[in-house]
CSV table of C-alpha atoms in Angstrom, one decimal:
chain,number,residue,atom,x,y,z
O,259,GLN,CA,13.7,-8.3,2.8
O,260,LYS,CA,11.8,-8.6,6.1
O,261,GLN,CA,12.1,-5.3,7.2
O,262,ASN,CA,10.7,-3.6,4.2
O,263,LEU,CA,7.7,-5.7,4.2
O,264,ASP,CA,7.0,-4.9,7.9
O,265,CYS,CA,6.5,-1.2,6.7
O,266,LEU,CA,3.9,-2.6,4.2
O,267,LEU,CA,2.0,-5.1,6.7
O,268,GLY,CA,1.9,-2.3,9.6
O,269,GLY,CA,5.3,-3.5,11.2
O,270,LYS,CA,7.8,-0.9,13.0
O,271,PRO,CA,9.1,0.9,10.4
O,272,CYS,CA,6.2,2.3,8.8
O,273,PRO,CA,6.2,6.0,7.9
O,274,LYS,CA,4.4,8.1,10.8
O,275,ARG,CA,1.8,9.7,8.8
O,276,LEU,CA,0.9,6.7,6.5
O,277,MET,CA,-3.0,6.2,6.2
O,278,ARG,CA,-4.5,3.2,4.4
O,279,VAL,CA,-7.9,3.1,3.1
O,280,VAL,CA,-9.1,-0.6,2.4
O,281,PHE,CA,-11.8,-1.1,-0.3
O,282,LEU,CA,-13.6,-4.6,-1.5
O,283,GLU,CA,-11.9,-5.6,-4.7
O,284,LYS,CA,-15.1,-4.7,-6.7
O,285,LEU,CA,-15.5,-1.3,-5.5
O,286,ILE,CA,-12.0,0.4,-5.2
O,287,ASP,CA,-12.4,1.8,-8.9
O,288,GLN,CA,-15.7,3.6,-7.4
O,289,GLY,CA,-14.1,4.1,-4.2
O,290,PHE,CA,-11.2,5.9,-6.0
O,291,ARG,CA,-13.3,8.0,-8.1
O,292,HIS,CA,-15.5,9.1,-5.2
O,293,LEU,CA,-12.5,9.9,-3.1
O,294,HIS,CA,-10.8,11.8,-5.9
O,295,ALA,CA,-13.7,13.8,-6.4
O,296,ASN,CA,-14.7,14.8,-3.1
O,297,LEU,CA,-11.1,15.3,-1.6
O,298,THR,CA,-8.6,15.5,-4.2
O,299,ALA,CA,-10.6,18.1,-6.4
O,300,ASN,CA,-11.8,20.0,-2.8
O,301,PRO,CA,-9.5,23.1,-2.9
O,302,LEU,CA,-8.9,23.0,1.0
O,303,LEU,CA,-8.4,19.4,1.3
O,304,HIS,CA,-6.2,18.4,-1.9
O,305,TRP,CA,-5.6,15.0,-0.7
O,306,LYS,CA,-3.7,12.3,-2.8
O,307,PHE,CA,-4.1,8.9,-3.3
O,308,VAL,CA,-1.7,6.1,-4.4
O,309,ARG,CA,-2.8,2.4,-5.5
O,310,ILE,CA,-0.2,-0.1,-4.9
O,311,PRO,CA,-2.0,-3.2,-6.3
O,312,PHE,CA,-0.3,-6.6,-5.1
O,313,ASN,CA,-0.8,-10.2,-5.6
O,314,ARG,CA,1.4,-13.6,-4.8
O,315,ASP,CA,2.4,-14.1,-8.4
O,316,ILE,CA,4.3,-10.8,-8.4
O,317,ASP,CA,8.3,-11.7,-7.8
O,318,VAL,CA,9.5,-9.5,-4.6
O,319,ASP,CA,12.9,-8.6,-5.1
O,320,GLU,CA,15.0,-5.9,-3.7
O,321,ASP,CA,14.1,-3.4,-6.6
O,322,CYS,CA,10.6,-4.1,-6.1
O,323,LEU,CA,10.7,-3.6,-2.2
O,324,ARG,CA,12.7,-0.4,-2.9
O,325,ALA,CA,10.3,1.1,-5.3
O,326,ILE,CA,7.3,0.1,-3.1
O,327,LYS,CA,9.0,1.6,0.1
O,328,ALA,CA,9.8,4.9,-1.8
O,329,ALA,CA,5.9,5.0,-2.9
O,330,LEU,CA,5.0,4.8,0.7
O,331,MET,CA,7.7,7.3,1.7
O,332,LEU,CA,6.3,9.7,-0.6
O,333,SER,CA,3.0,8.9,0.5
O,334,SER,CA,3.7,9.9,4.0
O,335,LYS,CA,5.8,12.7,2.8
O,336,TYR,CA,2.8,14.5,0.8
O,337,ASP,CA,-0.2,13.1,3.1
O,338,ALA,CA,-1.4,10.6,0.2
O,339,ALA,CA,-3.5,8.0,1.2
O,340,VAL,CA,-2.8,4.6,0.0
O,341,LEU,CA,-5.7,2.4,-1.3
O,342,SER,CA,-5.9,-1.3,-1.4
O,343,THR,CA,-7.8,-4.4,-1.3
O,344,PRO,CA,-8.3,-7.3,1.5
O,345,SER,CA,-6.9,-9.7,-1.3
O,346,ASP,CA,-3.7,-7.0,-1.5
O,347,ILE,CA,-3.1,-7.2,1.9
O,348,LEU,CA,-3.5,-11.0,2.4
O,349,SER,CA,-1.4,-11.3,-0.9
O,350,MET,CA,1.5,-9.2,1.3
O,351,HIS,CA,1.2,-11.4,4.4
O,352,LEU,CA,1.5,-14.4,2.6
O,353,LYS,CA,4.4,-13.1,0.7
O,354,TYR,CA,6.0,-12.1,3.8
O,355,THR,CA,5.2,-15.6,5.4
O,356,GLU,CA,7.0,-17.3,2.5
O,357,ALA,CA,9.8,-14.9,2.8
O,358,LEU,CA,10.3,-15.7,6.3
O,359,LEU,CA,10.2,-19.4,5.8
O,360,PHE,CA,12.2,-19.6,2.8
O,361,ASN,CA,14.9,-17.4,4.0
O,362,GLU,CA,15.3,-19.2,7.5
């Protein structure tokens, strides 16, 4: 479980080409629309974006980690950027810390 969460938190096994774009919570929808309109719709750039919302109420099990990791690997493979918020990142850090504390 620790190794899988490392990928999300900037640890060692991250995909090589994964890009994360961080927006404030109130601006993420507007930011997504702006990026989509200007980068996805552009025939020259044709970027893709993935949103993986996360909060501490999510029960993280092996299936959840596999799904998140698969989304990140596909994002890396197809040059998609992962959109997140500071609360997504902090929640993931807290879940990671809890997993370390309770598994030891």
